[in-house]
């Protein structure tokens, strides 16, 4: 009986998406993988005292990395790299920038094949440092586990 309950609880857990959170100024940023191929999006939820916004990013671009950063003008932003891993993709260079306190999108990560590093540098006002994906408290690095057919 205990074995059956354990197996059932493991199967229930495995159907839910994985989520990670980081703090960004006074906001909490939570990222979750797609729950299924029927809902093929990473979900980024930004929640604070006066904000609750959801942003979705296609899992066709398998990777979604993000961290909190401060621009050269002192604005707190969610800095994103949303890229694919194929030979035609702009590895490590399809950036997005979202204001942490308003949820306003300053740059869409919509250049998966040619990248948009120059636009990101202009918005950030500084050189872009690479994600290292080893600091779980300051960076979230996801690779979608969902296979699209």
Coordinates of N, CA and C in Angstrom, one line a residue, residues 71-130:
X71 N 21.0 48.5 -14.9 CA 21.5 49.2 -16.0 C 22.5 50.3 -15.6
X72 N 23.2 50.9 -16.6 CA 24.1 52.0 -16.3 C 23.4 53.2 -15.7
X73 N 22.1 53.3 -16.0 CA 21.3 54.4 -15.5 C 20.6 54.1 -14.1
X74 N 20.9 52.9 -13.6 CA 20.4 52.6 -12.2 C 19.0 51.9 -12.2
X75 N 18.5 51.5 -13.4 CA 17.2 50.8 -13.5 C 17.4 49.3 -13.3
X76 N 16.6 48.7 -12.4 CA 16.6 47.3 -12.1 C 15.8 46.6 -13.2
X77 N 16.4 45.6 -13.8 CA 15.8 44.9 -15.0 C 16.0 43.4 -14.8
X78 N 15.1 42.7 -15.5 CA 15.3 41.2 -15.7 C 16.0 41.1 -17.0
X79 N 17.2 40.5 -17.0 CA 18.0 40.4 -18.2 C 17.9 38.9 -18.6
X80 N 17.5 38.7 -19.9 CA 17.1 37.4 -20.4 C 18.0 37.0 -21.6
X81 N 18.3 35.8 -21.7 CA 18.9 35.2 -23.0 C 18.0 34.0 -23.3
X82 N 17.3 34.1 -24.4 CA 16.4 33.0 -24.9 C 16.9 32.5 -26.2
X83 N 17.5 31.4 -26.2 CA 18.2 31.0 -27.4 C 18.0 29.5 -27.7
X84 N 18.3 29.1 -28.9 CA 18.2 27.7 -29.3 C 19.6 27.1 -29.5
X85 N 19.7 25.8 -29.6 CA 21.0 25.2 -29.6 C 21.4 24.6 -31.0
X86 N 20.6 24.9 -32.0 CA 21.0 24.4 -33.3 C 22.1 25.1 -34.0
X87 N 22.6 24.6 -35.1 CA 23.7 25.2 -35.8 C 23.4 26.5 -36.4
X88 N 22.1 26.8 -36.7 CA 21.7 28.1 -37.3 C 21.3 29.1 -36.2
X89 N 21.5 28.8 -35.0 CA 21.0 29.7 -33.9 C 22.1 30.6 -33.4
X90 N 21.7 31.8 -32.9 CA 22.7 32.8 -32.4 C 22.9 32.4 -30.9
X91 N 23.7 31.4 -30.7 CA 24.0 30.9 -29.3 C 24.5 32.1 -28.4
X92 N 23.9 32.1 -27.3 CA 24.2 33.1 -26.2 C 24.1 34.5 -26.7
X93 N 23.1 34.9 -27.5 CA 23.0 36.3 -27.9 C 21.6 36.8 -28.3
X94 N 20.5 36.1 -27.9 CA 19.2 36.5 -28.2 C 18.6 37.1 -26.9
X95 N 18.8 38.4 -26.7 CA 18.5 38.9 -25.4 C 17.1 39.6 -25.3
X96 N 16.7 39.6 -24.0 CA 15.5 40.4 -23.7 C 15.7 41.2 -22.4
X97 N 15.0 42.3 -22.3 CA 15.2 43.1 -21.1 C 13.8 43.6 -20.6
X98 N 13.5 43.3 -19.4 CA 12.2 43.7 -18.8 C 12.4 44.5 -17.5
X99 N 11.7 45.7 -17.4 CA 11.8 46.4 -16.2 C 11.2 45.7 -15.0
X100 N 12.0 45.5 -14.0 CA 11.5 44.7 -12.8 C 10.4 45.4 -12.1
X101 N 10.3 46.7 -12.0 CA 9.3 47.3 -11.2 C 8.0 47.5 -12.0
X102 N 8.0 47.5 -13.3 CA 6.8 47.7 -14.1 C 6.4 46.5 -15.0
X103 N 7.3 45.6 -15.3 CA 7.1 44.5 -16.2 C 7.1 45.0 -17.6
X104 N 7.5 46.2 -17.9 CA 7.6 46.7 -19.3 C 8.7 46.1 -20.0
X105 N 8.4 45.6 -21.2 CA 9.5 45.0 -22.1 C 10.2 46.1 -22.8
X106 N 11.6 46.1 -22.5 CA 12.4 47.1 -23.2 C 13.1 46.5 -24.4
X107 N 13.3 45.2 -24.4 CA 13.8 44.5 -25.6 C 13.3 43.1 -25.6
X108 N 12.7 42.7 -26.8 CA 12.2 41.3 -27.0 C 13.4 40.4 -27.5
X109 N 13.4 39.2 -27.0 CA 14.4 38.3 -27.5 C 13.9 37.6 -28.8
X110 N 13.8 38.4 -29.9 CA 13.1 37.9 -31.1 C 14.1 37.8 -32.3
X111 N 15.4 37.6 -32.0 CA 16.4 37.4 -33.0 C 17.2 36.1 -32.8
X112 N 16.5 35.0 -32.9 CA 17.2 33.7 -32.5 C 18.3 33.3 -33.5
X113 N 18.3 33.8 -34.7 CA 19.3 33.4 -35.7 C 20.4 34.4 -35.9
X114 N 20.1 35.7 -35.7 CA 21.2 36.6 -35.9 C 21.6 37.3 -34.5
X115 N 20.8 37.2 -33.5 CA 21.2 37.7 -32.2 C 20.9 39.2 -32.1
X116 N 20.9 39.8 -30.9 CA 20.7 41.2 -30.7 C 21.5 41.8 -29.6
X117 N 22.8 41.4 -29.6 CA 23.7 41.8 -28.6 C 23.9 43.4 -28.6
X118 N 24.0 43.9 -29.7 CA 24.2 45.4 -29.8 C 23.1 46.2 -29.2
X119 N 21.8 45.8 -29.5 CA 20.7 46.4 -28.9 C 20.6 46.2 -27.4
X120 N 21.0 45.0 -26.9 CA 21.0 44.8 -25.5 C 22.1 45.6 -24.8
X121 N 23.3 45.8 -25.4 CA 24.3 46.6 -24.8 C 23.9 48.0 -24.7
X122 N 23.2 48.5 -25.7 CA 22.7 49.9 -25.7 C 21.7 50.1 -24.6
X123 N 20.8 49.2 -24.4 CA 19.8 49.4 -23.3 C 20.4 49.2 -22.0
X124 N 21.3 48.3 -21.8 CA 22.0 48.1 -20.5 C 23.0 49.1 -20.2
X125 N 23.6 49.8 -21.3 CA 24.6 50.8 -21.1 C 25.9 50.3 -20.7
X126 N 26.2 49.0 -20.9 CA 27.4 48.4 -20.5 C 27.7 47.1 -21.3
X127 N 28.8 46.6 -21.1 CA 29.2 45.3 -21.7 C 28.3 44.2 -21.1
X128 N 28.0 43.2 -21.8 CA 27.1 42.1 -21.3 C 28.0 41.0 -20.8
X129 N 27.8 40.6 -19.5 CA 28.6 39.5 -19.0 C 27.8 38.2 -19.2
X130 N 28.6 37.2 -19.5 CA 27.9 35.9 -19.8 C 27.3 35.3 -18.6

